[in-house]
Structure formats: C-alpha cells, structure tokens
CSV table of C-alpha atoms and ligand atoms in Angstrom, one decimal:
chain,number,residue,atom,x,y,z
A,12,MET,CA,2.8,5.6,-30.3
A,13,GLU,CA,4.6,7.0,-27.3
A,14,ILE,CA,2.6,8.9,-24.9
A,15,LYS,CA,4.9,11.7,-23.6
A,16,SER,CA,2.1,14.0,-22.0
A,17,VAL,CA,-0.8,13.5,-20.1
A,18,GLY,CA,-4.0,15.6,-19.5
A,19,VAL,CA,-6.1,14.9,-16.3
A,20,ILE,CA,-9.4,16.2,-16.1
A,21,GLY,CA,-10.9,16.9,-12.5
A,22,ALA,CA,-8.8,17.7,-10.0
A,23,GLY,CA,-10.4,15.7,-7.0
A,24,GLN,CA,-8.9,12.9,-4.8
A,25,MET,CA,-8.3,10.8,-7.8
A,26,GLY,CA,-7.2,13.5,-10.3
A,27,ASN,CA,-4.4,14.6,-7.9
A,28,GLY,CA,-3.3,11.4,-7.3
A,29,ILE,CA,-3.0,10.6,-11.2
A,30,ALA,CA,-1.4,13.9,-12.0
A,31,HIS,CA,1.2,13.0,-9.3
A,32,VAL,CA,2.3,9.4,-10.1
A,33,CYS,CA,1.9,10.7,-13.9
A,34,ALA,CA,4.4,13.3,-13.1
A,35,LEU,CA,6.6,11.2,-10.9
A,36,ALA,CA,7.2,8.7,-13.8
A,37,GLY,CA,8.4,11.4,-16.0
A,38,TYR,CA,5.1,12.5,-18.3
A,39,ASP,CA,4.5,16.3,-18.8
A,40,VAL,CA,0.7,16.7,-16.9
A,41,ILE,CA,-1.6,19.3,-17.2
A,42,MET,CA,-4.6,19.2,-15.1
A,43,THR,CA,-8.1,21.2,-15.3
A,44,ASP,CA,-10.7,21.4,-13.3
A,45,ILE,CA,-14.1,24.0,-13.5
A,46,SER,CA,-13.2,25.4,-10.0
A,47,GLN,CA,-9.6,27.2,-9.5
A,48,GLU,CA,-10.0,26.2,-5.8
A,49,ALA,CA,-9.9,22.6,-6.6
A,50,LEU,CA,-7.0,23.1,-8.7
A,51,ASP,CA,-4.9,25.0,-5.6
A,52,ARG,CA,-6.1,22.2,-3.4
A,53,ALA,CA,-5.0,19.5,-5.8
A,54,VAL,CA,-1.5,20.9,-6.1
A,55,THR,CA,-1.4,21.5,-2.3
A,56,GLN,CA,-1.9,18.0,-1.9
A,57,ILE,CA,0.4,16.8,-4.4
A,58,ASP,CA,3.2,18.6,-2.7
A,59,ARG,CA,2.2,17.0,0.8
A,60,ASN,CA,2.1,13.5,-0.6
A,61,LEU,CA,5.5,14.1,-2.5
A,62,ALA,CA,6.8,15.3,0.6
A,63,ARG,CA,5.7,12.2,2.9
A,64,GLN,CA,7.3,9.8,-0.1
A,65,VAL,CA,10.7,11.9,0.3
A,66,SER,CA,10.1,11.6,4.3
A,67,ARG,CA,10.2,7.7,3.7
A,68,GLY,CA,12.8,7.5,1.6
A,69,LEU,CA,10.7,6.4,-1.2
A,70,VAL,CA,11.3,9.7,-3.6
A,71,SER,CA,14.6,11.7,-3.8
A,72,GLU,CA,14.2,15.4,-3.3
A,73,GLU,CA,15.6,16.2,-6.7
A,74,ASP,CA,12.7,13.8,-8.2
A,75,LYS,CA,10.0,15.4,-6.3
A,76,THR,CA,10.8,19.0,-7.6
A,77,ALA,CA,11.4,17.8,-11.1
A,78,ALA,CA,8.0,16.0,-10.6
A,79,GLN,CA,6.6,19.2,-9.4
A,80,SER,CA,8.0,21.4,-12.3
A,81,ARG,CA,6.0,18.6,-14.8
A,82,ILE,CA,2.6,19.6,-13.4
A,83,ARG,CA,0.9,22.4,-14.9
A,84,THR,CA,-3.1,23.7,-14.1
A,85,THR,CA,-5.4,25.4,-16.3
A,86,GLN,CA,-9.3,26.0,-15.8
A,87,THR,CA,-9.2,25.9,-20.0
A,88,LEU,CA,-10.4,22.5,-21.3
A,89,ALA,CA,-9.1,23.4,-24.7
A,90,ASP,CA,-5.2,23.5,-23.0
A,91,LEU,CA,-5.2,19.5,-22.7
A,92,GLY,CA,-5.6,19.7,-26.9
A,93,PRO,CA,-1.8,18.9,-27.7
A,94,THR,CA,-1.4,16.2,-25.0
A,95,ASP,CA,-1.0,12.4,-26.3
A,96,LEU,CA,-3.2,10.7,-23.5
A,97,VAL,CA,-6.4,12.5,-21.7
A,98,ILE,CA,-7.4,10.3,-18.4
A,99,GLU,CA,-10.9,11.9,-17.6
A,100,ALA,CA,-11.4,11.8,-13.7
A,101,ALA,CA,-14.1,14.3,-13.0
A,102,THR,CA,-17.5,13.6,-10.9
A,103,GLU,CA,-18.9,10.3,-11.6
A,104,ARG,CA,-21.9,11.3,-13.7
A,105,GLU,CA,-22.6,10.3,-17.1
A,106,THR,CA,-23.7,13.6,-18.2
A,107,ILE,CA,-20.6,15.4,-16.9
A,108,LYS,CA,-18.3,13.1,-18.8
A,109,ASP,CA,-20.3,13.1,-21.9
A,110,SER,CA,-20.5,17.2,-21.8
A,111,ILE,CA,-16.5,17.2,-20.7
A,112,PHE,CA,-15.9,15.0,-24.0
A,113,LYS,CA,-18.0,16.9,-26.3
A,114,ASP,CA,-16.4,20.1,-25.6
A,115,LEU,CA,-12.8,18.6,-25.4
A,116,LEU,CA,-13.0,17.0,-28.9
A,117,PRO,CA,-12.7,19.7,-31.4
A,118,HIS,CA,-9.3,20.8,-29.4
A,119,LEU,CA,-7.9,17.2,-29.6
A,120,LYS,CA,-5.0,15.9,-31.6
A,121,PRO,CA,-6.7,13.1,-33.9
A,122,GLU,CA,-4.0,10.4,-32.8
A,123,THR,CA,-4.8,11.3,-28.8
A,124,ILE,CA,-5.8,8.5,-26.8
A,125,LEU,CA,-8.7,9.3,-24.6
A,126,THR,CA,-9.4,7.5,-21.3
A,127,SER,CA,-12.0,7.5,-18.3
A,128,ASN,CA,-11.1,6.8,-14.7
A,129,THR,CA,-14.6,6.0,-14.2
A,130,SER,CA,-15.6,3.6,-11.7
A,131,SER,CA,-18.5,1.8,-12.9
A,132,ILE,CA,-19.8,3.6,-16.0
A,133,SER,CA,-20.2,1.9,-19.7
A,134,ILE,CA,-17.1,2.6,-21.4
A,135,THR,CA,-18.8,1.6,-25.0
A,136,ARG,CA,-21.4,4.0,-24.3
A,137,LEU,CA,-19.1,6.9,-23.4
A,138,ALA,CA,-16.9,6.0,-26.4
A,139,SER,CA,-19.7,5.6,-28.8
A,140,ARG,CA,-20.5,9.6,-28.3
A,141,THR,CA,-16.9,10.6,-29.3
A,142,ASP,CA,-15.3,10.7,-32.5
A,143,ARG,CA,-12.7,8.2,-31.8
A,144,PRO,CA,-14.2,4.8,-30.3
A,145,GLU,CA,-11.1,2.9,-31.0
A,146,LYS,CA,-9.0,5.3,-29.0
A,147,PHE,CA,-11.3,5.2,-26.0
A,148,MET,CA,-10.8,3.1,-22.9
A,149,GLY,CA,-11.1,2.8,-19.1
A,150,PHE,CA,-8.4,3.6,-17.1
A,151,HIS,CA,-9.1,2.9,-13.6
A,152,PHE,CA,-6.7,3.7,-10.9
A,153,MET,CA,-7.6,2.8,-7.7
A,154,ASN,CA,-7.7,5.3,-4.3
A,155,PRO,CA,-5.1,6.6,-3.0
A,156,VAL,CA,-3.7,6.4,-6.1
A,157,PRO,CA,0.1,6.8,-5.1
A,158,VAL,CA,-0.3,3.5,-3.1
A,159,MET,CA,-2.6,1.3,-4.7
A,160,GLN,CA,-0.6,-1.1,-7.3
A,161,LEU,CA,-3.8,-2.1,-9.5
A,162,VAL,CA,-5.2,-0.2,-12.5
A,163,GLU,CA,-7.9,-1.8,-14.2
A,164,LEU,CA,-7.9,-1.4,-18.0
A,165,ILE,CA,-11.4,-1.8,-19.9
A,166,ARG,CA,-11.6,-2.1,-23.8
A,167,GLY,CA,-14.9,-0.7,-25.0
A,168,ILE,CA,-16.5,-2.8,-28.0
A,169,ALA,CA,-14.4,-0.7,-30.3
A,170,THR,CA,-11.1,-0.2,-28.4
A,171,ASP,CA,-8.4,-1.1,-30.8
A,172,GLN,CA,-5.0,-3.2,-29.9
A,173,GLU,CA,-2.6,0.0,-30.2
A,174,THR,CA,-4.8,1.9,-27.8
A,175,TYR,CA,-4.5,-0.9,-25.3
A,176,ASP,CA,-1.0,-1.5,-25.7
A,177,ALA,CA,-0.3,2.1,-25.1
A,178,CYS,CA,-2.4,2.4,-22.0
A,179,LEU,CA,-0.4,-0.8,-20.7
A,180,ALA,CA,2.7,0.7,-21.5
A,181,VAL,CA,1.8,3.6,-19.6
A,182,VAL,CA,0.6,1.6,-16.5
A,183,GLU,CA,4.1,-0.4,-16.6
A,184,LYS,CA,6.1,3.1,-16.4
A,185,LEU,CA,4.0,4.1,-13.5
A,186,GLY,CA,5.3,0.9,-11.7
A,187,LYS,CA,1.6,-0.6,-11.4
A,188,THR,CA,0.0,-3.5,-12.5
A,189,ALA,CA,-2.5,-4.0,-14.8
A,190,ALA,CA,-5.8,-6.1,-14.9
A,191,SER,CA,-7.4,-6.1,-18.0
A,192,ALA,CA,-11.6,-6.1,-17.4
A,193,GLU,CA,-14.4,-6.2,-19.8
A,194,ASP,CA,-16.7,-3.6,-20.3
A,195,PHE,CA,-20.0,-4.5,-17.6
A,196,PRO,CA,-21.1,-2.8,-14.8
A,197,ALA,CA,-18.4,-1.7,-12.6
A,198,PHE,CA,-15.8,-3.9,-14.0
A,199,ILE,CA,-14.2,-6.3,-11.7
A,200,VAL,CA,-13.2,-4.4,-8.5
A,201,ASN,CA,-16.2,-2.3,-7.6
A,202,ARG,CA,-18.4,-5.4,-9.0
A,203,ILE,CA,-17.2,-7.1,-6.0
A,204,LEU,CA,-16.2,-4.4,-3.3
A,205,MET,CA,-19.4,-1.8,-3.9
A,206,PRO,CA,-22.1,-4.8,-2.8
A,207,MET,CA,-20.2,-5.4,0.2
A,208,ILE,CA,-19.9,-1.9,1.3
A,209,ASN,CA,-23.8,-1.1,0.4
A,210,GLU,CA,-24.2,-4.6,2.5
A,211,ALA,CA,-22.4,-2.8,5.4
A,212,VAL,CA,-24.8,0.0,5.0
A,213,TYR,CA,-27.6,-2.0,5.2
A,214,VAL,CA,-26.4,-3.6,8.4
A,215,LEU,CA,-26.1,-0.6,10.1
A,216,TYR,CA,-29.5,0.6,8.6
A,217,GLU,CA,-31.2,-2.8,10.2
A,218,GLY,CA,-29.5,-2.4,13.6
A,219,VAL,CA,-27.3,-5.5,13.4
A,220,GLY,CA,-24.3,-3.5,14.3
A,221,ASN,CA,-23.2,0.2,14.7
A,222,VAL,CA,-20.6,2.3,12.9
A,223,LYS,CA,-18.0,1.1,15.0
A,224,SER,CA,-18.8,-2.8,15.6
A,225,ILE,CA,-19.2,-3.0,11.9
A,226,ASP,CA,-15.9,-1.6,11.2
A,227,GLY,CA,-14.2,-3.1,14.1
A,228,SER,CA,-15.7,-6.7,12.9
A,229,MET,CA,-14.1,-6.2,9.7
A,230,LYS,CA,-11.0,-5.1,10.6
A,231,LEU,CA,-10.2,-7.7,13.0
A,232,GLY,CA,-12.3,-10.3,11.5
A,233,ALA,CA,-11.5,-10.4,7.7
A,234,ASN,CA,-8.1,-8.5,8.1
A,235,HIS,CA,-9.4,-5.3,5.9
A,236,PRO,CA,-7.1,-2.7,6.4
A,237,MET,CA,-10.3,-0.4,6.5
A,238,GLY,CA,-13.6,-1.0,7.9
A,239,PRO,CA,-16.1,-0.8,4.9
A,240,LEU,CA,-18.1,2.2,6.2
A,241,GLU,CA,-14.4,4.0,6.7
A,242,LEU,CA,-13.8,3.0,3.3
A,243,ALA,CA,-17.0,4.4,2.1
A,244,ASP,CA,-16.4,7.7,3.4
A,245,PHE,CA,-12.8,7.5,1.9
A,246,ILE,CA,-14.3,6.6,-1.5
A,247,GLY,CA,-17.0,9.1,-1.2
A,248,LEU,CA,-20.4,8.3,-0.5
A,249,ASP,CA,-21.7,10.2,-3.7
A,250,THR,CA,-19.4,8.1,-5.8
A,251,CYS,CA,-20.7,4.9,-3.7
A,252,LEU,CA,-24.3,5.6,-4.5
A,253,ALA,CA,-23.3,6.3,-8.0
A,254,ILE,CA,-21.4,2.8,-8.3
A,255,MET,CA,-24.6,1.3,-7.0
A,256,ASN,CA,-27.2,2.7,-9.1
A,257,VAL,CA,-25.2,1.8,-12.2
A,258,LEU,CA,-25.1,-1.7,-11.1
A,259,HIS,CA,-28.5,-1.5,-10.3
A,260,ASP,CA,-29.3,-0.5,-13.4
A,261,GLY,CA,-27.2,-2.2,-15.7
A,262,LEU,CA,-27.5,-5.4,-14.4
A,263,ALA,CA,-31.2,-5.1,-13.6
A,264,ASP,CA,-31.0,-7.1,-10.4
A,265,THR,CA,-32.4,-6.1,-7.2
A,266,LYS,CA,-29.6,-7.4,-5.0
A,267,TYR,CA,-28.0,-4.1,-6.4
A,268,ARG,CA,-30.6,-1.9,-4.7
A,269,PRO,CA,-28.9,0.8,-3.1
A,270,CYS,CA,-29.5,1.0,1.0
A,271,PRO,CA,-32.0,3.8,1.6
A,272,LEU,CA,-29.7,4.9,4.4
A,273,LEU,CA,-26.5,5.6,1.8
A,274,THR,CA,-28.9,7.5,-0.2
A,275,LYS,CA,-30.4,9.7,2.7
A,276,TYR,CA,-26.2,10.6,3.8
A,277,VAL,CA,-25.6,11.7,0.1
A,278,GLU,CA,-29.1,13.9,0.0
A,279,ALA,CA,-27.5,15.1,3.1
A,280,GLY,CA,-24.5,16.3,1.4
A,281,TRP,CA,-22.6,13.9,3.8
A,282,LEU,CA,-20.2,12.6,1.7
A,283,GLY,CA,-17.6,11.2,3.8
A,284,ARG,CA,-14.0,12.8,4.4
A,285,LYS,CA,-14.1,15.2,1.2
A,286,THR,CA,-16.7,17.1,3.1
A,287,GLY,CA,-16.3,16.5,6.7
A,288,ARG,CA,-18.9,14.6,7.6
A,289,GLY,CA,-20.1,10.8,6.4
A,290,PHE,CA,-20.4,7.5,8.7
A,291,TYR,CA,-17.8,9.4,11.0
A,292,ASP,CA,-17.5,12.9,11.8
A,293,TYR,CA,-14.0,14.3,10.7
A,294,ARG,CA,-14.4,17.8,12.0
A,295,GLY,CA,-12.7,17.5,15.5
A,296,GLU,CA,-9.3,15.9,16.4
A,297,THR,CA,-10.4,12.0,15.8
A,298,PRO,CA,-12.9,10.5,13.6
A,299,VAL,CA,-16.5,10.1,15.5
A,300,PRO,CA,-19.3,7.6,14.2
A,301,THR,CA,-22.1,9.6,13.4
A,302,ARG,CA,-24.5,6.6,14.3
B,404,CAA,C1,-14.0,3.5,-5.5
B,404,CAA,C2,-13.3,2.8,-6.8
B,404,CAA,O1,-13.6,2.9,-8.1
B,404,CAA,C3,-11.9,2.1,-6.8
B,404,CAA,C4,-11.2,2.1,-5.5
B,404,CAA,O2,-10.6,3.1,-5.1
B,404,CAA,S1,-11.8,1.3,-4.2
B,404,CAA,C5,-10.7,1.9,-2.9
B,404,CAA,C6,-9.5,1.0,-3.0
B,404,CAA,N1,-8.6,1.2,-1.7
B,404,CAA,C7,-8.6,0.5,-0.7
B,404,CAA,O3,-9.3,-0.3,-0.4
B,404,CAA,C8,-7.8,1.3,0.6
B,404,CAA,C9,-7.9,0.4,1.8
B,404,CAA,N2,-6.8,1.0,2.7
B,404,CAA,C10,-5.5,0.8,2.8
B,404,CAA,O4,-5.0,0.1,1.9
B,404,CAA,C11,-5.1,1.6,4.0
B,404,CAA,O5,-5.7,2.0,4.8
B,404,CAA,C12,-4.0,3.1,3.6
B,404,CAA,C13,-3.1,2.5,2.1
B,404,CAA,C14,-5.2,4.1,3.1
B,404,CAA,C15,-3.5,3.6,4.4
B,404,CAA,O6,-2.6,2.9,5.4
B,404,CAA,P1,-2.3,3.2,7.1
B,404,CAA,O7,-1.2,2.0,7.0
B,404,CAA,O8,-3.5,3.4,7.6
B,404,CAA,O9,-1.7,4.3,6.5
B,404,CAA,P2,-0.1,4.7,6.6
B,404,CAA,O10,0.7,3.9,7.1
B,404,CAA,O11,0.1,6.2,7.0
B,404,CAA,O12,0.2,4.8,5.1
B,404,CAA,C16,0.4,3.7,4.3
B,404,CAA,C17,1.0,4.2,3.2
B,404,CAA,O13,-0.2,5.1,2.5
B,404,CAA,C18,0.4,6.4,2.2
B,404,CAA,N3,-1.3,7.2,2.1
B,404,CAA,C19,-2.0,6.9,3.1
B,404,CAA,N4,-3.1,7.7,2.6
B,404,CAA,C20,-2.7,8.5,1.6
B,404,CAA,C21,-3.5,9.2,0.9
B,404,CAA,N5,-4.4,9.7,1.3
B,404,CAA,N6,-2.9,9.4,-0.3
B,404,CAA,C22,-1.9,9.1,-0.6
B,404,CAA,N7,-0.9,8.5,0.1
B,404,CAA,C23,-1.4,8.3,1.3
B,404,CAA,C24,1.3,6.9,3.2
B,404,CAA,O14,2.4,7.6,2.8
B,404,CAA,C25,2.1,5.5,3.0
B,404,CAA,O15,3.0,5.2,2.3
B,404,CAA,P3,4.1,4.5,2.3
B,404,CAA,O16,4.1,3.3,3.0
B,404,CAA,O17,4.6,4.0,1.0
B,404,CAA,O18,5.4,5.8,3.2
B,405,NDP,N1,-13.1,8.0,-4.8
B,405,NDP,C1,-12.6,7.1,-5.4
B,405,NDP,O1,-12.1,6.0,-4.6
B,405,NDP,C2,-12.5,6.5,-6.8
B,405,NDP,C3,-13.1,7.3,-7.9
B,405,NDP,N2,-13.0,7.1,-9.1
B,405,NDP,C4,-13.7,7.6,-10.1
B,405,NDP,O2,-12.8,8.9,-10.5
B,405,NDP,C5,-13.7,10.0,-10.6
B,405,NDP,C6,-13.3,11.1,-9.9
B,405,NDP,O3,-13.8,10.7,-8.7
B,405,NDP,P1,-13.1,11.5,-7.4
B,405,NDP,O4,-11.5,12.2,-7.6
B,405,NDP,O5,-13.3,10.6,-6.0
B,405,NDP,O6,-13.9,12.5,-7.0
B,405,NDP,P2,-14.1,14.1,-6.6
B,405,NDP,O7,-15.5,14.4,-6.2
B,405,NDP,O8,-13.2,14.0,-5.5
B,405,NDP,O9,-13.5,15.0,-7.6
B,405,NDP,C7,-13.9,15.2,-8.8
B,405,NDP,C8,-13.6,16.7,-9.5
B,405,NDP,O10,-14.2,16.9,-10.5
B,405,NDP,C9,-14.6,18.2,-10.7
B,405,NDP,N3,-15.7,18.2,-11.8
B,405,NDP,C10,-16.8,18.4,-11.9
B,405,NDP,N4,-17.2,18.6,-13.3
B,405,NDP,C11,-16.0,19.1,-13.8
B,405,NDP,C12,-16.1,19.6,-15.3
B,405,NDP,N5,-17.4,19.5,-16.0
B,405,NDP,N6,-14.9,19.5,-15.7
B,405,NDP,C13,-13.7,19.4,-14.9
B,405,NDP,N7,-13.8,18.9,-13.6
B,405,NDP,C14,-15.1,18.7,-13.4
B,405,NDP,C15,-15.1,18.3,-9.4
B,405,NDP,O11,-15.4,19.8,-9.2
B,405,NDP,P3,-16.4,20.3,-8.2
B,405,NDP,O12,-16.3,19.7,-7.1
B,405,NDP,O13,-16.4,22.0,-8.3
B,405,NDP,O14,-17.9,19.9,-9.0
B,405,NDP,C16,-14.2,17.9,-8.6
B,405,NDP,O15,-12.8,18.5,-8.1
B,405,NDP,C17,-14.8,9.6,-10.7
B,405,NDP,O16,-15.4,8.9,-12.0
B,405,NDP,C18,-14.8,7.9,-9.7
B,405,NDP,O17,-15.7,7.5,-10.0
B,405,NDP,C19,-12.3,6.1,-9.5
B,405,NDP,C20,-11.4,5.3,-8.6
B,405,NDP,C21,-11.3,5.6,-6.9
C-alpha cells in the first residue's frame, strides 16, 4: 500500500517535527491536538525551522512554501479518518494513548496503518487494544526530528510484514535511516540513553558534581553534543521520568529506579525547556543552572 497522507496526533515538539519532515517529503499532513494554542505554536515552529533550512541552503523557497501548503491542522480527531498512516505523538502516558486510539478507531479506514512515536511503551500492549494489531507498530523519531537521522521501527507481536515494509518505505522517503528494534521497554536508544541521563541526575543528587560540571564533563570528556542534563531538559523531564518508570516496571530491575531528584523536578512542573525551567532556567537571555 502506498502512503500518500499522514495524520499526526499531538502538536508538541515531536508532533511539529514529524509534520514538518512528512510535508517536506511530499505527504499531505493533517495534525491534531486537544489545544488550539499547541497547534498554533506548532505551525509557528515549523515555519521557523523551515526558514532556517532555507537560510542554510538546505531547502529551496519553493519547497518550503509547498511543504507549508501541505499541512492542515484540526482539533477534531475524526478529521484524520481518511489518512493512510497515523503517527501518534501525544504525551508519554499509556492511558492518554489508549483513549486517543479508542476515539480515533471508529473513524479510520480499515487499511490505515496506525503507529505510535512512543519512547518506551509496549507496542504489543497498545496494539492489543485496537481493532488492527497487525497494522500497528512503533514509529520512533528522535528529537529534533528535522535534524536527527534515525527512526526506530518497532514491530508488536502481531505486526505484519506489509505494515513494516510500508513504514520502512516512508522512512526512506523522508531521507532517514531505520533501525529495527524488538518490542521491549524503551527499545534500543532509550534503553541505553535514559539510564545514562538518570545516572547524571543521581550524580547531581549525590553532590558528586553540579549541573555545570556534569554537563561540561560529558561534553568535553565524552564528546557528547549536549551534556546529559541539558539533553534531559531538551527531551522534557516528564518524558524522561515516564521512560524510566516504564523501564523500572517493565524490566522489574532496581537498576532502573528513577532518581528522586528527577521526580521532584517533574512534581514542581519544572519540565525543562518546554516550561522555561528544568536543570537550567531558560527565562533569561542565557540558560542558568538551577543547582
Ligand atoms: C527521548 C527519545 O525518545 C529519543 C530521543 O530523541 S533522545 C534525543 C536525541 N537527540 C540528541 O541526542 C540531540 C543531541 N544534540 C545535538 O545533536 C545537537 O546539540 C543539536 C543537533 C540539537 C543542535 O546542534 P548545535 O550544533 O548546537 O546547533 P546548531 O548548529 O544551531 O544546529 C545544528 C542543526 O540543528 C538544527 N536545529 C537545532 N535545533 C533544532 C530544533 N530544536 N529543531 C529543528 N532543528 C534544529 C539547526 O537548524 C542546524 O541544522 P543545519 O546544520 O542542518 O542547518
Ligand atoms: N521529547 C523527545 O525528545 C521525544 C519524545 N518522544 C515521544 O513523543 C511523544 C510526544 O512527546 P513530546 O512531543 O516531547 O511531548 P510534548 O509534551 O511536547 O507534546 C505532547 C502534545 O500532546 C498533546 N496531547 C495530550 N493529550 C492529547 C490528546 N488526547 N490528543 C491530542 N494531543 C494530546 C499535548 O497537549 P497539552 O500540552 O495540552 O497536554 C502536547 O501538545 C511522547 O510519546 C514521547 O515519549 C519520542 C522521541 C523523542
């Protein structure tokens, strides 16, 4: 089945990036969110990121205009009904994803492929509550979507080969590289990356280093483009904590226990860049460490 149109659910940092790259690759995109404000913010962000690509000579002005014209937004989930591929990128909470799929399914064409951009949640379990487990899989982009080359493709226990091949063809049309991951908690990238970020928070919690020394050490000492705390703020501390909880519950191993300091930041609503404060305070001219 050839995919021509893509529905994106959730207009946060991942949703806007997914809509951006799909539209640029020639897909008709319809993006939905419960909040009109999130949809408006996403469109502004896409315009800004496309303009940056034009200014760097990566995208032509004509391609930018064409991509913008291919993106529609709606607050009505049912408007995604006629699309060929749906990529769900709402908040990392299983109950939210389940309820989105439950509301969407009555409106979907039977042949539509349904996917989730989840960072960690079982694809098999999400799929089992839909009417199409064989047409359901994980489609996991990395942040920032327009820049990062990798997409993890995760088959649930029932995903059929036709669905996998159709998603692989989309990844290739986007100019990205797919990695196939088995369906176990947090798949490949986050199984490795998130315990490192959590360990960095423990290093901070135990006073081994402060925010500046931890991030500086990993940038200069391990050549990481961002320090682990800066990266946690970039991903979103709520998402980091959700992933650690999935690892902890799903693998039943105490080595994945979330650091209490990470929990405290999330409980404070200090979720990182998206709320203006996390391990850094972003409300001034330059980010200032909060510890
Ligand atoms: C949690 C999960 O489930 C999985 C994940 O995503 S884990 C997170 C994975 N991501 C990472 O690890 C990112 C690590 N950080 C980096 O690679 C780099 O810091 C970065 C690419 C984000 C920025 O790089 P930089 O050199 O500091 O910035 P800068 O030179 O301004 O930008 C580099 C490129 O990124 C683009 N960019 C930067 N931030 C961007 C953003 N938020 N959105 C879109 N594009 C962005 C710029 O346009 C630029 O593109 P070109 O060079 O192609 O023109
Ligand atoms: N952040 C990252 O680096 C990465 C995240 N992911 C995954 O992508 C998904 C989205 O993450 P991210 O974009 O960072 O999160 P954000 O918090 O930036 O965005 C999530 C969006 O989903 C919206 N939303 C919540 N409930 C619904 C609903 N019922 N219907 C439609 N939209 C809804 C939220 O609205 P509101 O704000 O009003 O609640 C918000 O706009 C998660 O599953 C995450 O694990 C995957 C790769 C990387």
